[in-house]
C-alpha cells in the first residue's frame, strides 16, 4: 500500500485496504497505523512492530511541519541513536530543510557520501518495506576553533556573553553576576572583548583604584571575585581553549543554507578533537542556538522548518547548571519554535533533560534502555511514565528492543500525540560510518566557508586599547634649568628624593588617554550591543 493510500484511509476513517493475499493487520495495529497516516509531507521512520512481527504495510512517519515542535532521541549506548539522526537528517535535506548535527564520536560525516549496499541493508529494507537506494547529502564540516577536520568555528567573548562563559568557567552565581557586570561595563565603554586576553585586561583594570570608581554607581567588583575569575581564565587557557574565542566570528546564518539543487545543507560540527572538553562543546552548541534565536525573524507555523538542530550529548549541557541557566534554556526552546527552528536533544534517558524542557519535546524516538542496576530500573520506570497510554508493556518492550528499533510517538498534523508505536527503523541511504580523513579534508578545503573563516584575525580590541593607553608618552627634551629667585629658599633647599617609577596599573589609570577612554559615555559601537536570553550579543554584520 502506498503512503497516499494510507493517508486517504486515515482521512476517511476507514481501514486501509490490504493487497490481495496479504494477511490482515490486527485491529490494534490498524489503529496505531491510522494515527501515522498523514495527508501532507512527512518523513518515513520505519515500520510498526506488533507482537514480535514487523508489519511493512504499517508505516510510522512524522509530519514535516511538526519538526519545529522539537524532539528527543534517547537510548543506551550502541542502540542506534546516531543512525536515527542520520536517517532523519537525510530526509530533511531531501525536503529542502537545512540540518545541524553535532558529531561527537566522529561517525556522522558519512552523511555526505552514498551508502554501501550489503546484506544487512537489504535485509532491513525488506523488513520495513523500504526501497533503498544509496545517496549522500550536501554537507559542510566545521570544527570548534579549527581543532580537528573542519572549517574553524569561533565566537568573540563579547557575543558569547557572561552567562554561557560562566557555565564554561564553572563560576558560581555570585561570580556569574560579577562577570555580567564586567561585560556590561565593557559594552558601555566600547571595550570590545574579542578574545580571552581582552577579558583579562578589563578585569585587571576594574579592580584598580580607578576601576572601582568606574563601577561605583552600578555595583562593585570585589578583589576576591576578580581573582577567582582571573584564575579560572588562566586555567581555561592552559587547557588550550584560546582558539575557540576570536575572529572571524562564525555567522550562524551559514547553518540555514540550501544547496543549488534545493536540498538542505547538512552542517556537521566535528567534535572528536574536543571530546575531553564536553562542557565547552555543549555550551558552544547553546551559543549557536541562542545566536540563531537572536537573529532569525518570526515565521509562526511554517510548512516546513527553517532548520532542525540536533543537540547531541545533551546531558552535558544540563549538568550542574544554575537555575537561571536552566530557565534560559527552557525559554529559548519554547520561543525558538516560532523562528522556524526545531531542536532535538539526544541523550541516554529522558531524565537527563529537565522536566520543563522535556515538556516542550513533542516528538519522541526512544531506543532501548538497560536495567542492570537499581538506578537503571528507576530511570526505566520514569521513562515509561513520559509516554502516553498504550497497549504495549513498555517496561518490557524498552528492555527488549534490538539495535535500530525504537518506541515512537510524534505530533500529528493537528498537533496531538500519535499512538505509541514500536518501530523497526529504516536504514539510512548515506554512508553509515565516517568519511576517510583525506576525503574529509578535501571537502573542508573546497568549501566556500573555508576562505571566510580559516585564517584567524587579531584586530585592535580591549587589550590593545588598554596596552596603548598604558604606554609612556614619547620622551621630550629636558626643560632649561632656571635659578631660584635669591632669598626665596632661606637656606633651607635640600635635594629632592628620587621619585618612584609608577607601576603598570598606575601608568594605565593615570594616563590622560586612558581616563578619556574609561570615562567616555560609550562609543556608538558599544551602544549597539544588545544581549539576549543568555547574555549573548551580536552586532549586525
XYZ file of C-alpha atoms in Angstrom:
541
model
C 0.000 0.000 0.000
C 1.368 3.433 -0.904
C 1.771 6.327 1.512
C -1.012 8.183 -0.318
C -3.429 5.252 0.128
C -2.601 5.084 3.829
C -3.231 8.822 4.157
C -6.576 8.651 2.349
C -7.690 5.766 4.545
C -6.868 7.733 7.673
C -8.643 10.831 6.369
C -11.854 8.915 5.637
C -11.729 6.899 8.869
C -11.728 3.564 7.011
C -9.269 0.742 7.499
C -6.500 0.619 4.887
C -7.160 -1.782 2.034
C -4.942 -4.868 2.034
C -3.089 -6.115 -1.036
C -4.522 -9.338 -2.427
C -3.289 -12.357 -0.496
C -1.693 -10.283 2.294
C -2.517 -11.218 5.896
C -4.810 -8.747 7.660
C -3.281 -6.465 10.285
C -4.508 -6.981 13.858
C -7.070 -4.379 14.928
C -4.694 -2.762 17.445
C -2.017 -2.452 14.766
C -4.527 -0.914 12.345
C -5.470 1.708 14.929
C -1.826 2.594 15.546
C -1.071 2.730 11.796
C -4.050 5.028 11.195
C -2.509 7.512 13.644
C 0.547 7.865 11.360
C -1.261 8.120 8.006
C -0.709 11.802 7.327
C -2.043 13.618 4.274
C 0.809 16.126 3.955
C 4.590 15.758 3.558
C 6.199 13.552 6.185
C 9.428 11.719 6.972
C 9.413 7.904 6.955
C 10.872 6.447 10.139
C 10.138 2.750 9.682
C 7.535 0.025 10.050
C 5.349 -0.912 13.004
C 6.349 -3.887 15.144
C 3.431 -5.731 16.731
C 3.509 -8.976 18.697
C 7.107 -9.560 17.637
C 6.419 -9.136 13.895
C 7.441 -6.247 11.646
C 4.491 -5.019 9.555
C 5.819 -3.189 6.457
C 2.343 -2.051 5.449
C 2.003 -0.066 8.699
C 4.433 2.801 8.151
C 5.459 5.081 11.046
C 6.023 8.669 9.943
C 6.433 12.193 11.320
C 4.781 15.222 9.657
C 7.301 17.669 8.222
C 5.607 20.814 9.651
C 5.736 19.314 13.155
C 9.533 19.040 13.217
C 9.825 22.541 14.638
C 7.924 21.263 17.701
C 11.204 19.824 18.995
C 12.031 16.272 19.950
C 14.062 13.769 21.905
C 16.168 10.869 20.652
C 17.209 8.738 23.612
C 18.625 5.319 24.335
C 21.526 3.421 25.803
C 24.925 3.401 24.126
C 25.003 1.244 20.997
C 21.250 1.147 20.387
C 21.305 3.142 17.122
C 20.715 6.778 18.103
C 23.339 8.058 15.651
C 21.797 6.178 12.725
C 18.402 7.601 13.676
C 19.844 11.113 13.455
C 21.312 10.250 10.065
C 18.011 8.831 8.820
C 16.081 11.944 9.835
C 18.784 14.347 8.610
C 18.983 12.954 5.076
C 15.199 13.041 4.650
C 15.039 16.612 5.914
C 17.753 17.557 3.434
C 15.734 15.967 0.601
C 12.764 18.104 1.666
C 14.871 21.285 1.437
C 15.359 21.701 5.200
C 18.885 22.563 6.464
C 20.149 20.404 9.326
C 22.773 20.875 12.027
C 24.418 17.767 13.529
C 26.941 17.662 16.353
C 29.290 14.764 15.581
C 30.742 13.881 18.981
C 32.132 10.457 18.112
C 33.220 11.250 14.548
C 30.878 8.812 12.804
C 28.296 11.145 11.225
C 30.499 12.539 8.442
C 29.316 9.694 6.187
C 26.074 11.609 5.652
C 27.879 13.345 2.758
C 28.561 10.115 0.839
C 26.283 7.448 -0.669
C 25.801 4.354 1.460
C 27.217 0.943 0.622
C 24.738 -1.811 -0.235
C 25.115 -5.037 1.676
C 23.229 -7.985 3.088
C 22.236 -6.217 6.311
C 20.953 -3.157 4.460
C 18.942 -5.318 2.034
C 17.502 -7.336 4.908
C 16.430 -4.251 6.857
C 14.948 -2.609 3.750
C 12.935 -5.746 3.010
C 11.644 -5.968 6.592
C 10.364 -2.379 6.690
C 9.155 -2.052 3.088
C 11.862 0.427 2.086
C 13.038 0.916 -1.488
C 16.660 1.542 -0.546
C 18.977 3.360 -2.944
C 22.331 4.901 -1.948
C 22.553 8.685 -1.693
C 24.570 11.349 0.128
C 23.646 14.863 1.222
C 25.228 18.268 0.527
C 27.307 18.817 3.658
C 29.603 21.330 5.326
C 32.058 20.326 8.038
C 33.030 22.586 10.933
C 35.352 22.261 13.932
C 35.474 24.300 17.141
C 38.433 26.650 16.941
C 39.729 24.704 13.961
C 40.735 21.770 16.181
C 40.085 18.744 14.005
C 38.756 18.330 10.477
C 36.521 21.268 9.655
C 36.117 24.956 8.929
C 37.020 26.798 12.168
C 34.106 27.962 14.305
C 34.953 30.810 16.663
C 32.948 33.211 18.795
C 34.043 36.502 20.278
C 33.940 36.711 24.049
C 31.517 39.632 23.701
C 28.972 37.653 21.702
C 29.408 34.505 23.793
C 28.257 36.510 26.792
C 28.643 36.228 30.559
C 26.056 33.523 31.254
C 27.463 30.919 28.879
C 31.047 31.837 29.750
C 30.246 31.408 33.448
C 28.970 27.922 32.656
C 32.228 27.041 30.876
C 34.396 28.560 33.636
C 32.322 26.793 36.323
C 31.629 30.020 38.203
C 29.049 30.223 40.981
C 26.029 32.518 40.914
C 27.779 35.461 42.605
C 30.779 35.186 40.290
C 28.452 34.936 37.295
C 26.745 38.170 38.332
C 30.130 39.882 38.690
C 31.135 38.677 35.237
C 27.894 40.122 33.905
C 28.850 43.476 35.436
C 32.237 43.319 33.690
C 30.565 42.648 30.336
C 28.114 45.491 30.937
C 30.961 47.903 31.601
C 32.906 46.765 28.521
C 29.784 47.112 26.342
C 29.147 50.645 27.527
C 32.742 51.809 27.101
C 33.331 50.301 23.682
C 35.990 47.921 25.019
C 35.496 45.005 22.663
C 36.038 41.586 24.216
C 37.183 39.627 21.191
C 39.395 37.025 22.843
C 40.302 35.922 26.361
C 43.197 38.354 26.785
C 40.735 41.219 26.251
C 38.633 39.996 29.143
C 41.666 39.593 31.389
C 42.756 43.168 30.659
C 39.355 44.630 31.572
C 39.094 42.584 34.790
C 42.570 43.728 35.849
C 41.604 47.358 35.339
C 38.317 47.133 37.210
C 39.986 46.049 40.452
C 42.362 49.028 40.338
C 41.537 52.220 42.230
C 40.353 53.951 39.078
C 38.296 50.960 38.009
C 36.493 50.715 41.313
C 35.407 54.319 40.886
C 34.094 53.495 37.427
C 31.800 50.779 38.819
C 30.779 52.653 41.953
C 27.428 53.742 40.563
C 26.346 50.287 39.354
C 27.890 47.981 41.936
C 31.431 46.971 42.674
C 33.717 44.105 41.828
C 35.495 42.588 44.790
C 39.175 41.777 44.513
C 38.483 38.206 45.660
C 35.857 37.611 42.952
C 38.073 39.185 40.306
C 40.876 36.876 41.445
C 38.647 33.829 41.019
C 37.621 34.936 37.521
C 41.228 35.597 36.500
C 42.394 32.251 37.868
C 39.567 30.473 36.057
C 40.504 32.224 32.822
C 44.157 31.241 33.269
C 43.250 27.589 33.886
C 40.845 27.696 30.932
C 43.566 28.958 28.602
C 46.048 26.406 29.975
C 43.674 23.682 28.754
C 44.075 25.005 25.203
C 40.782 26.884 24.994
C 42.050 30.134 23.459
C 41.473 29.094 19.793
C 37.720 28.939 20.351
C 37.443 32.672 21.018
C 38.354 35.246 18.423
C 37.659 36.405 14.908
C 36.455 35.955 12.252
C 33.388 35.017 14.238
C 31.181 32.299 12.811
C 27.905 33.527 11.343
C 25.239 31.036 12.390
C 23.272 32.079 9.304
C 25.580 29.639 7.486
C 23.561 26.847 9.066
C 20.341 27.795 7.244
C 21.641 27.440 3.668
C 20.296 25.242 0.898
C 22.250 23.720 -1.985
C 21.753 24.890 -5.610
C 19.543 21.833 -6.256
C 17.194 22.890 -3.436
C 18.283 20.305 -0.875
C 19.058 21.479 2.628
C 22.725 21.645 3.588
C 23.688 19.324 6.453
C 26.161 21.166 8.699
C 28.277 18.714 10.685
C 30.232 20.044 13.661
C 33.147 17.644 14.083
C 33.853 17.272 17.815
C 36.136 14.229 18.314
C 39.170 16.514 18.849
C 37.431 18.150 21.828
C 35.817 15.081 23.395
C 37.779 15.781 26.569
C 36.155 19.242 26.799
C 32.468 18.289 27.000
C 31.367 21.363 28.918
C 32.874 23.603 26.253
C 31.270 21.990 23.221
C 27.845 21.619 24.834
C 27.905 25.295 25.803
C 29.100 26.292 22.330
C 26.095 24.475 20.878
C 23.877 26.528 23.159
C 25.616 29.691 21.928
C 24.783 28.713 18.352
C 21.146 28.156 19.258
C 20.919 31.424 21.210
C 22.550 33.285 18.329
C 20.034 31.853 15.861
C 17.228 32.897 18.194
C 18.698 36.401 18.315
C 18.973 36.743 14.529
C 16.096 34.875 12.888
C 12.754 36.575 12.178
C 9.434 35.273 13.449
C 7.750 32.913 10.970
C 4.967 31.308 13.025
C 3.651 27.961 11.766
C 5.501 27.260 8.522
C 5.045 24.447 6.015
C 8.474 23.153 6.967
C 11.195 24.152 9.450
C 13.924 26.624 8.516
C 16.445 24.471 10.391
C 16.468 21.355 12.544
C 19.190 21.367 15.186
C 20.370 18.107 16.781
C 21.905 18.675 20.216
C 23.987 15.565 20.940
C 25.219 14.614 24.435
C 22.549 16.937 25.812
C 23.075 15.803 29.410
C 26.370 17.726 29.428
C 24.515 20.982 28.926
C 22.265 20.465 31.929
C 24.810 19.014 34.348
C 25.495 21.365 37.285
C 23.567 24.162 35.577
C 22.261 27.064 37.648
C 18.537 27.683 37.962
C 18.843 30.850 35.856
C 20.696 28.943 33.141
C 18.018 26.236 33.001
C 15.296 28.869 32.850
C 17.067 30.473 29.888
C 17.316 27.139 28.077
C 13.627 26.468 28.658
C 12.633 29.887 27.384
C 14.881 29.630 24.322
C 13.497 26.198 23.401
C 9.942 27.418 23.913
C 10.338 30.569 21.811
C 12.649 29.445 19.009
C 9.866 27.287 17.555
C 8.248 30.476 16.245
C 11.517 31.236 14.396
C 11.076 28.006 12.434
C 13.822 26.088 14.253
C 13.300 22.586 15.591
C 15.592 21.281 18.337
C 16.201 17.598 19.029
C 18.013 16.712 22.246
C 19.999 13.485 22.016
C 20.896 11.715 25.244
C 20.639 8.392 27.053
C 17.458 8.767 29.122
C 14.708 11.399 29.315
C 15.677 12.069 32.939
C 18.858 13.741 31.601
C 16.639 16.592 30.390
C 14.918 18.887 32.937
C 11.155 18.440 33.162
C 10.373 21.953 31.889
C 12.454 21.334 28.766
C 11.162 17.775 28.317
C 7.617 19.158 28.292
C 8.491 21.082 25.103
C 9.587 17.953 23.199
C 6.604 16.620 21.265
C 8.435 14.127 19.022
C 9.999 11.127 20.756
C 12.218 8.326 19.473
C 13.208 6.133 22.415
C 15.737 3.395 21.758
C 16.445 0.524 24.153
C 17.256 1.094 27.812
C 19.190 -1.219 30.087
C 18.177 -2.021 33.667
C 21.250 -3.602 35.231
C 21.246 -1.507 38.421
C 18.591 -0.052 40.773
C 19.255 3.388 39.255
C 18.745 1.941 35.764
C 15.441 0.413 36.862
C 14.329 3.722 38.326
C 15.225 5.507 35.083
C 13.312 2.882 33.087
C 10.133 3.380 35.130
C 10.484 7.174 34.851
C 10.851 6.892 31.064
C 7.718 4.777 30.730
C 5.716 7.431 32.605
C 6.646 10.059 29.997
C 4.763 8.192 27.230
C 1.012 8.271 26.529
C -1.014 5.207 27.485
C -0.534 2.363 25.049
C -1.384 -1.326 24.586
C 2.316 -2.202 24.941
C 4.025 -3.241 28.157
C 6.636 -0.508 27.694
C 8.911 -1.610 30.528
C 9.336 -4.979 28.901
C 9.480 -3.533 25.374
C 12.168 -0.952 26.154
C 14.472 -3.591 27.607
C 13.927 -5.934 24.661
C 14.367 -3.555 21.703
C 17.071 -4.511 19.223
C 19.573 -2.175 17.576
C 17.739 0.074 15.140
C 14.389 -0.332 16.901
C 12.631 2.323 18.960
C 9.413 3.322 20.669
C 7.989 6.295 18.768
C 5.339 8.923 19.389
C 5.187 12.201 17.469
C 2.809 15.100 16.982
C 0.182 14.639 14.316
C -0.707 17.310 11.770
C -3.280 18.580 14.289
C -0.612 18.834 16.993
C -1.959 15.887 19.028
C 0.286 13.000 20.174
C 0.154 9.938 17.949
C -0.291 6.434 19.386
C 2.836 4.840 20.831
C 4.399 2.651 18.147
C 7.222 0.146 18.479
C 9.132 0.745 15.250
C 11.805 -1.008 13.239
C 13.646 1.925 11.738
C 14.699 2.319 8.130
C 18.321 2.119 7.021
C 19.971 5.459 6.162
C 20.759 5.922 2.464
C 24.063 7.638 3.213
C 27.277 6.032 4.399
C 26.867 4.510 7.874
C 30.351 5.362 9.050
C 32.918 8.165 8.853
C 34.458 9.576 5.704
C 38.162 8.884 5.444
C 40.394 11.739 6.607
C 41.568 12.629 3.102
C 38.046 12.991 1.708
C 37.009 14.986 4.744
C 39.943 17.403 4.396
C 39.200 17.875 0.690
C 35.556 18.657 1.452
C 36.631 21.229 4.038
C 39.192 22.986 1.837
C 36.825 23.125 -1.143
C 34.098 24.757 0.936
C 33.393 28.469 0.257
C 33.270 28.930 4.046
C 36.913 27.901 4.351
C 38.100 31.157 2.817
C 35.906 33.174 5.183
C 36.882 31.535 8.458
C 40.129 29.592 8.115
C 42.567 32.404 8.952
C 42.323 33.865 12.471
C 42.420 37.669 12.790
C 43.667 39.616 15.822
C 42.498 43.198 15.402
C 42.502 46.065 17.856
C 40.232 45.387 20.801
C 40.172 45.929 24.584
C 43.640 44.502 25.232
C 45.293 46.604 22.523
C 43.448 49.743 23.605
C 44.450 49.336 27.232
C 48.012 48.474 26.297
C 48.241 51.599 24.136
C 46.761 53.703 26.932
C 49.360 52.415 29.386
C 52.342 53.144 27.138
C 54.509 56.056 28.429
C 54.397 59.284 26.383
C 57.300 59.941 23.947
C 60.448 61.329 25.566
C 60.821 65.116 25.223
C 63.860 67.405 25.552
C 64.619 68.405 29.171
C 63.419 71.882 30.171
C 66.240 74.501 30.705
C 67.311 74.939 34.299
C 66.353 78.232 35.958
C 67.872 79.741 39.050
C 65.582 80.094 42.013
C 64.998 83.758 42.976
C 67.510 84.986 45.510
C 66.478 84.847 49.139
C 63.468 82.554 48.475
C 64.860 79.400 49.947
C 66.117 80.939 53.144
C 68.982 78.443 53.014
C 66.568 75.540 53.511
C 66.884 73.976 49.998
C 67.542 70.234 50.127
C 67.986 67.790 47.285
C 64.665 66.082 46.424
C 64.348 62.299 46.882
C 64.156 60.393 43.609
C 60.542 59.716 42.600
C 59.468 56.051 42.395
C 58.658 54.692 38.964
C 54.881 54.222 38.675
C 53.582 50.662 38.480
C 51.938 49.389 35.326
C 48.444 49.839 36.803
C 49.312 53.385 37.905
C 50.612 54.154 34.423
C 47.384 52.819 32.907
C 44.941 54.613 35.158
C 46.987 57.797 35.317
C 47.317 58.429 31.613
C 45.066 61.058 30.102
C 44.319 58.866 27.127
C 43.060 56.058 29.340
C 40.934 58.326 31.532
C 39.315 59.732 28.442
C 38.614 56.201 27.240
C 37.330 54.877 30.541
C 35.099 57.853 31.344
C 33.537 58.205 27.934
C 29.817 57.774 27.670
C 30.493 54.894 25.279
C 31.210 54.635 21.615
C 28.484 54.057 19.053
C 29.857 50.536 18.722
C 29.330 49.900 22.395
C 25.817 51.320 22.357
C 24.773 48.976 19.558
C 25.313 45.855 21.667
C 22.141 44.148 22.826
C 22.021 40.951 24.822
C 19.552 38.115 24.552
C 18.279 35.494 26.991
C 21.740 34.045 27.552
C 23.516 37.387 27.627
C 24.781 36.620 24.131
C 25.342 39.597 21.844
C 25.559 40.112 18.127
C 26.467 43.235 16.215
C 24.862 43.358 12.809
C 27.341 42.216 10.232
